[in-house]
mmCIF file of C-alpha atoms in Angstrom:
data_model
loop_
_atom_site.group_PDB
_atom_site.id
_atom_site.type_symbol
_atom_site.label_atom_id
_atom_site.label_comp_id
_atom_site.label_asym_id
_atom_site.label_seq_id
_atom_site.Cartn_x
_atom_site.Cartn_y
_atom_site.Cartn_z
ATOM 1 C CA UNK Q 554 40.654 123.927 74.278
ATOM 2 C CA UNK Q 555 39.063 124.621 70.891
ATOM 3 C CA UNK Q 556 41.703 124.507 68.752
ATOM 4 C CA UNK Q 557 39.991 125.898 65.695
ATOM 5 C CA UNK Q 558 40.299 129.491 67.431
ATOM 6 C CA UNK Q 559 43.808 129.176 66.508
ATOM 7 C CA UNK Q 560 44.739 130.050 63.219
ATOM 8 C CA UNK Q 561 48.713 130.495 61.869
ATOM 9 C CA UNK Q 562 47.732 133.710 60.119
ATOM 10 C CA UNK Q 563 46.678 135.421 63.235
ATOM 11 C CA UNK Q 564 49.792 133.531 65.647
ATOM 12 C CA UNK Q 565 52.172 134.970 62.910
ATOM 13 C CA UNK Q 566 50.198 138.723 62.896
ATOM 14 C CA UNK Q 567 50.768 138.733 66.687
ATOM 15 C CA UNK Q 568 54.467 137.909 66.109
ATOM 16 C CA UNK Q 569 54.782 140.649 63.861
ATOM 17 C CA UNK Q 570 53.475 143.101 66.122
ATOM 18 C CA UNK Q 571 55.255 142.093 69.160
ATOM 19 C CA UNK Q 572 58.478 142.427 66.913
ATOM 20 C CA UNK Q 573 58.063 146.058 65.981
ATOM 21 C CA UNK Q 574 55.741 147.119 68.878
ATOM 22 C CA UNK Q 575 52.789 148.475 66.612
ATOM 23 C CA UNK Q 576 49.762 147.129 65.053
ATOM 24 C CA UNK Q 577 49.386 148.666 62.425
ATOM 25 C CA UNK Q 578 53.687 147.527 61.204
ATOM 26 C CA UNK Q 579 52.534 144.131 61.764
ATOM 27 C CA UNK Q 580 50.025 143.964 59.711
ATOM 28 C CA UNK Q 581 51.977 145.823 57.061
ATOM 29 C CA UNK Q 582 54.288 142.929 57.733
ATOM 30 C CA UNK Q 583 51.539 139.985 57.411
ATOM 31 C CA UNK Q 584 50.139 141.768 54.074
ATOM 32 C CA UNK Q 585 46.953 142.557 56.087
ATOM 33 C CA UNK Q 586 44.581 145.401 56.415
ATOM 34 C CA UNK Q 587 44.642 147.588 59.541
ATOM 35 C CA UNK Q 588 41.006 146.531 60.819
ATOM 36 C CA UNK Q 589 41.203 143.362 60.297
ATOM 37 C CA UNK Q 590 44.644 142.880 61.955
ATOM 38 C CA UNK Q 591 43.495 145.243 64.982
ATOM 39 C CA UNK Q 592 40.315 142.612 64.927
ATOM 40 C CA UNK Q 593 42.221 139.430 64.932
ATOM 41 C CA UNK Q 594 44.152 140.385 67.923
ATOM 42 C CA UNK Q 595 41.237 141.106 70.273
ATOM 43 C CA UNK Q 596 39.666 137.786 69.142
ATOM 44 C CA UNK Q 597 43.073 136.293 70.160
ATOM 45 C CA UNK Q 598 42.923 137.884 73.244
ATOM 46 C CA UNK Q 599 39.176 136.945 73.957
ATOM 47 C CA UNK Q 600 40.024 133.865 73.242
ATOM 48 C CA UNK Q 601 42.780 133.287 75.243
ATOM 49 C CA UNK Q 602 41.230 135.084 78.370
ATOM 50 C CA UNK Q 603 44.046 136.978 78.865
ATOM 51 C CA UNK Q 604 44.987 140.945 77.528
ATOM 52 C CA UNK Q 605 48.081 140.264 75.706
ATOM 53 C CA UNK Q 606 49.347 143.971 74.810
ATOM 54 C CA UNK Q 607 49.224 147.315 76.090
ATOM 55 C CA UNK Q 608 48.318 149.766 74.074
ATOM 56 C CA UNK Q 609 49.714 153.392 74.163
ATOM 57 C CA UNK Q 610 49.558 156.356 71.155
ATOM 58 C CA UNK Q 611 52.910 155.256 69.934
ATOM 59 C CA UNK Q 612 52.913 151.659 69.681
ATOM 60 C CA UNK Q 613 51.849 148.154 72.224
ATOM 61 C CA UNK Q 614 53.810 146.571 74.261
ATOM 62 C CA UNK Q 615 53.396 143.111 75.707
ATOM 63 C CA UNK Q 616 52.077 142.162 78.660
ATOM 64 C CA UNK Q 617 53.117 139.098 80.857
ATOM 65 C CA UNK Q 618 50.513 137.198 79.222
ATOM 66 C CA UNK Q 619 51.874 138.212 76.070
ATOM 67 C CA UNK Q 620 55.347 137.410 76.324
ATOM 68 C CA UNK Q 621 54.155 133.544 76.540
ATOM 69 C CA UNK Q 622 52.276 133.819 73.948
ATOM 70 C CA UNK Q 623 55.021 135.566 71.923
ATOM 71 C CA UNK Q 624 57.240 132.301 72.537
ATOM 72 C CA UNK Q 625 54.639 129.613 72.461
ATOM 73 C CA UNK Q 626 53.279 131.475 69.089
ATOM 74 C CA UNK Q 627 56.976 131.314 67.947
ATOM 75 C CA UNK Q 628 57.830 127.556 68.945
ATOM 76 C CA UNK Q 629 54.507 126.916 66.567
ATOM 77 C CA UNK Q 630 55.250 128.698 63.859
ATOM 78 C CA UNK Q 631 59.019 127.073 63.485
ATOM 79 C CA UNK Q 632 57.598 123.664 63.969
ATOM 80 C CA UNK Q 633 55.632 124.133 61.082
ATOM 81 C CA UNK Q 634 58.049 125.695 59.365
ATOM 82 C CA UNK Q 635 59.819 121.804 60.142
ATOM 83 C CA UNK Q 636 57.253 120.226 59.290
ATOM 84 C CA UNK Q 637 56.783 121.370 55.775
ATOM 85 C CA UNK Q 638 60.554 121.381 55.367
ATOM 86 C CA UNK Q 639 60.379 117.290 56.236
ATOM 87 C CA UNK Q 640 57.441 117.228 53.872
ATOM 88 C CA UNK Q 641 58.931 118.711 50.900
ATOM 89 C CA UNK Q 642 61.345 115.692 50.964
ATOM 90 C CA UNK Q 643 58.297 113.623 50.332
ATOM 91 C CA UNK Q 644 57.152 115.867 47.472
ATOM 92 C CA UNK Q 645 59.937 116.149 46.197
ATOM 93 C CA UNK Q 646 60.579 112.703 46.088
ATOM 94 C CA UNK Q 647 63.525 112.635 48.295
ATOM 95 C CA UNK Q 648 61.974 111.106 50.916
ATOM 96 C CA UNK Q 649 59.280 108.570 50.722
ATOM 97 C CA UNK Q 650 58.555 104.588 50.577
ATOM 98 C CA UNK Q 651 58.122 101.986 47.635
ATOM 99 C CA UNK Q 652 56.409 98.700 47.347
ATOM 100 C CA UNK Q 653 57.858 96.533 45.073
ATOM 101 C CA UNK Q 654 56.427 93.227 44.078
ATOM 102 C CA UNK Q 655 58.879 91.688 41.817
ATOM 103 C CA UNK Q 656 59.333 87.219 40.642
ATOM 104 C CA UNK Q 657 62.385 85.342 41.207
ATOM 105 C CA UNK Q 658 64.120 86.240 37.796
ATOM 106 C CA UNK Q 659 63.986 89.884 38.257
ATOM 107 C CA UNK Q 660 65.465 89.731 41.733
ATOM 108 C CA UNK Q 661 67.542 87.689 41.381
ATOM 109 C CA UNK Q 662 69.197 88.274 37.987
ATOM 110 C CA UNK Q 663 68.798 92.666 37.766
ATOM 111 C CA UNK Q 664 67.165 94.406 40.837
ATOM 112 C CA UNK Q 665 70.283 93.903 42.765
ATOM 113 C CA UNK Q 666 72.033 96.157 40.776
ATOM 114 C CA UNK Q 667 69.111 98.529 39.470
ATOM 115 C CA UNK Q 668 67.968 98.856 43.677
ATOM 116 C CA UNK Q 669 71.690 99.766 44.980
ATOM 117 C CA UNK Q 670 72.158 102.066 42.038
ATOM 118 C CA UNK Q 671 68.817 103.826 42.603
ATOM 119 C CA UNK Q 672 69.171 104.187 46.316
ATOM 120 C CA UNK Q 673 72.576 105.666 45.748
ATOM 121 C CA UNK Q 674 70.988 108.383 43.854
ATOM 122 C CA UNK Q 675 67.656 109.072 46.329
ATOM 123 C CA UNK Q 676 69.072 107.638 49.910
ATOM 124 C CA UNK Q 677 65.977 108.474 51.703
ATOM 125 C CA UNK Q 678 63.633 106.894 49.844
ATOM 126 C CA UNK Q 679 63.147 103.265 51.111
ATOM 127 C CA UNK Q 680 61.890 100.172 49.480
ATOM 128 C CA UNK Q 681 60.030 97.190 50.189
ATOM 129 C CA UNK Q 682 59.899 94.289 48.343
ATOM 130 C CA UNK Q 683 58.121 91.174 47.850
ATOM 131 C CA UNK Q 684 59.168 88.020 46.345
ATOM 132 C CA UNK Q 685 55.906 86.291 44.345
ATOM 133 C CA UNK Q 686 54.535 85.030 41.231
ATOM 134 C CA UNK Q 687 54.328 86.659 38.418
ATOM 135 C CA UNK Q 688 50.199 86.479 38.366
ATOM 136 C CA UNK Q 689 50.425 87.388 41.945
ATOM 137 C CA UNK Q 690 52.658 90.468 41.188
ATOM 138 C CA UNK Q 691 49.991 91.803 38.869
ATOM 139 C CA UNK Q 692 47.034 91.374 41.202
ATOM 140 C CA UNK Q 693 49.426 93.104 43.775
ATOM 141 C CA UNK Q 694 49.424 96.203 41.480
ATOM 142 C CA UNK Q 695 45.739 95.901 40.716
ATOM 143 C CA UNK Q 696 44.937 96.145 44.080
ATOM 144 C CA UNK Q 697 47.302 98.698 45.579
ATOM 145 C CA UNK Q 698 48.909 96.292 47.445
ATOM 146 C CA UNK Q 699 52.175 97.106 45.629
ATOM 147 C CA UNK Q 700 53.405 100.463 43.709
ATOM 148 C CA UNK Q 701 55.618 98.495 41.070
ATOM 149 C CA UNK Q 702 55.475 95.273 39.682
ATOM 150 C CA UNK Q 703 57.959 93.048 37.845
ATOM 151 C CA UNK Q 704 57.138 89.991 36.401
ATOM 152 C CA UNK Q 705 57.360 88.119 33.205
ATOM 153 C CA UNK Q 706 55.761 88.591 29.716
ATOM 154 C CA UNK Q 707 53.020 86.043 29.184
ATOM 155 C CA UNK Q 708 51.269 87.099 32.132
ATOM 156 C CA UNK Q 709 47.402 88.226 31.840
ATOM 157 C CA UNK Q 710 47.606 92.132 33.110
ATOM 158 C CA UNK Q 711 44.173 93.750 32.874
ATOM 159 C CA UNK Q 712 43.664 97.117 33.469
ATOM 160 C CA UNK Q 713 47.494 97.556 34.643
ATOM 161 C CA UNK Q 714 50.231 100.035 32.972
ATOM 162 C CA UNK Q 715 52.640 97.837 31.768
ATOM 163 C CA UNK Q 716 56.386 98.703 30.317
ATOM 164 C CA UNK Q 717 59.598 97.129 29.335
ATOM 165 C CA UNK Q 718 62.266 96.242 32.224
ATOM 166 C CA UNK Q 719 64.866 93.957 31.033
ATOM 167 C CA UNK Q 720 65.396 90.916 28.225
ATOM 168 C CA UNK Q 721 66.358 87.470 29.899
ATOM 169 C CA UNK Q 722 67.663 83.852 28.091
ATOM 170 C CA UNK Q 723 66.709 80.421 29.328
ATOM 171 C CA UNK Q 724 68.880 77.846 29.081
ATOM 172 C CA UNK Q 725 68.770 74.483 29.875
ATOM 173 C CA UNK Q 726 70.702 73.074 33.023
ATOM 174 C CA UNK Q 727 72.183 69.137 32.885
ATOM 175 C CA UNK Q 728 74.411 68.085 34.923
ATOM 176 C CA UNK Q 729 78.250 67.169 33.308
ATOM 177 C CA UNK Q 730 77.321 62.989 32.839
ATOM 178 C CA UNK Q 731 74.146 64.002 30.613
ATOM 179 C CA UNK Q 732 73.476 62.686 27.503
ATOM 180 C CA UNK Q 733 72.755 66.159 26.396
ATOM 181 C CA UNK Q 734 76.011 67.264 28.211
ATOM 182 C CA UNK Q 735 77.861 67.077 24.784
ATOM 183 C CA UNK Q 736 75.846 69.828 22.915
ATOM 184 C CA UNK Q 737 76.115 73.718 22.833
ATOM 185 C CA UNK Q 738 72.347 74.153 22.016
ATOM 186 C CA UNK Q 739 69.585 72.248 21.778
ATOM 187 C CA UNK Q 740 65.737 72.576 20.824
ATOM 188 C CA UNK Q 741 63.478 71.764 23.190
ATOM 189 C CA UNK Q 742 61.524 68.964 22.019
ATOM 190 C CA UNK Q 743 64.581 67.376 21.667
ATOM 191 C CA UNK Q 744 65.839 67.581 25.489
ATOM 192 C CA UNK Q 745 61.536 66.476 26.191
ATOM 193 C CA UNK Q 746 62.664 62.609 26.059
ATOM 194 C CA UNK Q 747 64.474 63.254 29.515
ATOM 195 C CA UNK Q 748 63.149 63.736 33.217
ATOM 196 C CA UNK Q 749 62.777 67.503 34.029
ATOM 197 C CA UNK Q 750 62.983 69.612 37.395
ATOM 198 C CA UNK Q 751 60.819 72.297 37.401
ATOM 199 C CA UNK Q 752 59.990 75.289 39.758
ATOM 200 C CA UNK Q 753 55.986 75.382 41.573
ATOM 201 C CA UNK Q 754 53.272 75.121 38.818
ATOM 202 C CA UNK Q 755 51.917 78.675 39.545
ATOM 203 C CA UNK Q 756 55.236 80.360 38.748
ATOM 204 C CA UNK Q 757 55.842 82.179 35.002
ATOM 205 C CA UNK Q 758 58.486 79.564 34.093
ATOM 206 C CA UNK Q 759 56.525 76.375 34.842
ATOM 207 C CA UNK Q 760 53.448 77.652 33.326
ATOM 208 C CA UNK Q 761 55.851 78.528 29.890
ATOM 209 C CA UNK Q 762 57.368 75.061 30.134
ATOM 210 C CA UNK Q 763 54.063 73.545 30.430
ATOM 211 C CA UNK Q 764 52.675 76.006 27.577
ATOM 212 C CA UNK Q 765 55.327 74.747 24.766
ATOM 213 C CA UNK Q 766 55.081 71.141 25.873
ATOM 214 C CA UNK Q 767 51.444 71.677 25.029
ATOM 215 C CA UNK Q 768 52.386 73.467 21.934
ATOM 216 C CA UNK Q 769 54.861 70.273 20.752
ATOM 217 C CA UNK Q 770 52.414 67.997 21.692
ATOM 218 C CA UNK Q 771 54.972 66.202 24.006
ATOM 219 C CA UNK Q 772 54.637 65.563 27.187
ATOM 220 C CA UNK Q 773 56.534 67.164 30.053
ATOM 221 C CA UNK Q 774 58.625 64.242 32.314
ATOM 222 C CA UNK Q 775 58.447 65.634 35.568
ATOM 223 C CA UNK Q 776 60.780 64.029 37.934
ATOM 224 C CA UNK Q 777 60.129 66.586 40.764
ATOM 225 C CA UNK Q 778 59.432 70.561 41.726
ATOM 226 C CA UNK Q 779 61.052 72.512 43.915
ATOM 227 C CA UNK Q 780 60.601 76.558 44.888
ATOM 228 C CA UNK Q 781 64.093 77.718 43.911
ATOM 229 C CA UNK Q 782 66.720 78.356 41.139
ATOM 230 C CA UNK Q 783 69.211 76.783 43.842
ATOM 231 C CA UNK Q 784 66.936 74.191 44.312
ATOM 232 C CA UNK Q 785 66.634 73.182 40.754
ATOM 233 C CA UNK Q 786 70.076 73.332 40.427
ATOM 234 C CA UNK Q 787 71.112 70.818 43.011
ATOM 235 C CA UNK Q 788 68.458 68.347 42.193
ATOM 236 C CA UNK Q 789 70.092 68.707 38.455
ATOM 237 C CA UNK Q 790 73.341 68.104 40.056
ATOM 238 C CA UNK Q 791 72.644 64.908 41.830
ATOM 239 C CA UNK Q 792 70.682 63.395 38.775
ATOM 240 C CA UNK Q 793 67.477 63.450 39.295
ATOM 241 C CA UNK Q 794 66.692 65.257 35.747
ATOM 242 C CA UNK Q 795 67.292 68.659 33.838
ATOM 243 C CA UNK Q 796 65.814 71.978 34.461
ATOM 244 C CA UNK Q 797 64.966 75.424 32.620
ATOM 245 C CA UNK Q 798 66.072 78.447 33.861
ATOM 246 C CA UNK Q 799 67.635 82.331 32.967
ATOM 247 C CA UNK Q 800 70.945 82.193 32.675
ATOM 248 C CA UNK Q 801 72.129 85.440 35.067
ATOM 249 C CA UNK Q 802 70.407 83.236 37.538
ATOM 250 C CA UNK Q 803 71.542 79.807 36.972
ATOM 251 C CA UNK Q 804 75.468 80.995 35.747
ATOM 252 C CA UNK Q 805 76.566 81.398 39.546
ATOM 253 C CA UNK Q 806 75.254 77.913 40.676
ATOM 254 C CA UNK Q 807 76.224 76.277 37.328
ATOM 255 C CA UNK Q 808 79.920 77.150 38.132
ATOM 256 C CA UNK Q 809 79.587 76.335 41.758
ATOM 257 C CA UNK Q 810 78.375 72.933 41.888
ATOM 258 C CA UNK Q 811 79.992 71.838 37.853
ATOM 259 C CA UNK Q 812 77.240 71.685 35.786
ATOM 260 C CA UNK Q 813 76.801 72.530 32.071
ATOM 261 C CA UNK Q 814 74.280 75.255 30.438
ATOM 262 C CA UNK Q 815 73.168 74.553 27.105
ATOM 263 C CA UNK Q 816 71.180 77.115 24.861
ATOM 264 C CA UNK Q 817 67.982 76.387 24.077
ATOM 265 C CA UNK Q 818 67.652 77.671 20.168
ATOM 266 C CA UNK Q 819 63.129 78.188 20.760
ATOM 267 C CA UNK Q 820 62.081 81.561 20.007
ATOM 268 C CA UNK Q 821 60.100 81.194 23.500
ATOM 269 C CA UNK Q 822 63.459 80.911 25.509
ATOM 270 C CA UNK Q 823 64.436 84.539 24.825
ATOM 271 C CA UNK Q 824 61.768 86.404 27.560
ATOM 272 C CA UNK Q 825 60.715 89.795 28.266
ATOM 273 C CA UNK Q 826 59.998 91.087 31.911
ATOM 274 C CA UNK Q 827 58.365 93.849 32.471
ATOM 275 C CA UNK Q 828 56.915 96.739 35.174
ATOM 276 C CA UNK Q 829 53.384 97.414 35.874
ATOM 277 C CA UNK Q 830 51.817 100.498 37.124
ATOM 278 C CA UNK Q 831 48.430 101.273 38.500
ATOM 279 C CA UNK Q 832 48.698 104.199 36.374
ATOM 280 C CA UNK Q 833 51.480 106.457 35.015
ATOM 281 C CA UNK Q 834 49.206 109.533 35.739
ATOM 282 C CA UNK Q 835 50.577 111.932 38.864
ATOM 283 C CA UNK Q 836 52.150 108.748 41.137
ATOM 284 C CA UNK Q 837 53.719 109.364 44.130
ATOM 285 C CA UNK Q 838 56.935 110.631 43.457
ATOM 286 C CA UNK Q 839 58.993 108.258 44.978
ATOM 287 C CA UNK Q 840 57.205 105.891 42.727
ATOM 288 C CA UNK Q 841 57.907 108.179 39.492
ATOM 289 C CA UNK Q 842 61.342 107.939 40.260
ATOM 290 C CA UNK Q 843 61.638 104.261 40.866
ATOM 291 C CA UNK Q 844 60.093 103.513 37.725
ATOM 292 C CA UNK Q 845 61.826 106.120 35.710
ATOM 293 C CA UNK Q 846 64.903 104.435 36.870
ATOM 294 C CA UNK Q 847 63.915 100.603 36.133
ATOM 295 C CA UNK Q 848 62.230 101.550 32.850
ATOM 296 C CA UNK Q 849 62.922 104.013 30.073
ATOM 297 C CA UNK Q 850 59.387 102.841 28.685
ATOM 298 C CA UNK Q 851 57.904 103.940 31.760
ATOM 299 C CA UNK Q 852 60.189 106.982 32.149
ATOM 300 C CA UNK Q 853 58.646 108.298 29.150
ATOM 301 C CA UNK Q 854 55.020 107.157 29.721
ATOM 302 C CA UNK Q 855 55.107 109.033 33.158
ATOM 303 C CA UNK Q 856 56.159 112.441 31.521
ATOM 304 C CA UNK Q 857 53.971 112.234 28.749
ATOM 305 C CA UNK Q 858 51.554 111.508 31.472
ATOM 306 C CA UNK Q 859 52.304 114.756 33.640
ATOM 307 C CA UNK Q 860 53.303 116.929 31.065
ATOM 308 C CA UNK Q 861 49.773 118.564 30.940
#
């Protein structure tokens, strides 16, 4: 069958005309001129092989033929009237996926919230995400391998779209025997003559560790490194040195397992994540409206964007 015979202007003109049993109604009814309505529905019936109406001075009726194609034409046209019903959702933003790429801090301190209020809001829109790096969250973006990013300031972008998400503190973690146990806050270099526990060397937070012990011209003590904030947190607890982390993520442990935060009074331990965007210019909607939602920077950036 050649399907390109087929066209919904000419299925819908045939519906027409079987509805009000004359030619030249349907096409009045399909906003079509006489001739060329008369003309699409021999081509329909050459096509089909088959005479579809009967034609008399007052009007057509349909043949056998015809009544199948009457309901076969009519089964088409409401499944396309589905199908671009279904796909409005999608335009409209309603419906749709996400790719998130998003480090440790973000999830585990905000997107909890920010995720469960959004999808409240847009139910049918559903979201993947990715726990990585921050450098990895970038490339993600970069490459279209993710549609939002989250990571932490201090991270090379590139050619990325990059806004605002949320502040976060550091603080440092010591277990309740510590020397440093005693103190409210603390610099950094001062808490550098102890053993530390740090996350991977490729994550945000190790790097910025790393980055002022540079800076101080101290070195760090690394006693061991682990992959989690739970991770860091136990080996605190059992002695085997101190650790750096946000405080939304390391409150819940710290209470759990009786350990002490202390505030770290370094300019550097007060952070900035942010959201990254291939571009703020006509993204998918469900995209628009998951980064509207996690970012008033890029809530604004995106309308300015589309205004035009």
């Amino acid at each position: 069958m050649n399907y390109a015979r087929f066209d919904l202007v000419t299925l819908n003109l045939f519906i027409e005309v079987a509805r009000t049993g004359s030619i030249t109604r349907g096409a009045q009814q399909s906003n079509l001129a006489m001739a060329a309505a008369s003309k699409r529905i021999s081509d329909l019936e050459t096509h089909l092989g088959a005479r579809l109406l009967y034609r008399h001075a007052n009007g057509v009726t349909l043949t056998d033929a015809g009544h199948t194609c009457f309901q076969h034409a009519l089964g088409i046209l409401q499944d396309v009237d589905k199908m671009s019903g279904a796909l409005s959702d999608f335009a409209a933003g309603s419906r749709g996926q996400v790719r998130i790429w998003a480090n440790t801090s973000a999830i585990t301190q905000f997107l909890p919230d920010d995720l469960t209020r959004f999808r409240r809001e847009h139910p049918g829109i559903r979201i993947s995400l990715e726990e990585r790096n921050s450098g990895d969250v970038v490339a993600a973006v970069r490459e279209n391998r993710a549609d939002i990013g989250l990571f932490a300031d201090r991270t090379a972008v590139g050619d990325v779209e990059v806004f605002d998400y949320r502040k976060d503190q550091l603080v440092l973690i010591v277990s309740q025997d510590h020397p440093l146990a005693t103190h409210a806050s603390v610099a950094l270099a001062d808490a550098l003559d102890y053993e530390f526990v740090s996350l991977s060397e490729a994550t945000s937070l190790a790097e910025r560790l790393r980055a002022e012990c540079s800076r101080l011209e101290k070195p760090l003590k690394l006693s061991i490194q682990v992959r989690s904030f739970d991770a860091v947190c136990r080996m605190v607890m059992v002695g085997l040195g101190i650790g750096v982390l946000p405080y939304l993520a390391a409150e819940p442990h710290v209470r759990s397992m009786g350990l002490k935060l202390i505030t770290l009074t370094d300019d550097w331990a007060e952070r900035t994540l942010l959201l990254a965007l291939r571009s703020t210019l006509a993204p998918p909607m469900p995209v628009r409206l998951l980064a509207s939602s996690l970012s008033a920077d890029a809530a604004r950036a995106i309308k300015l964007s589309n205004s035009v």
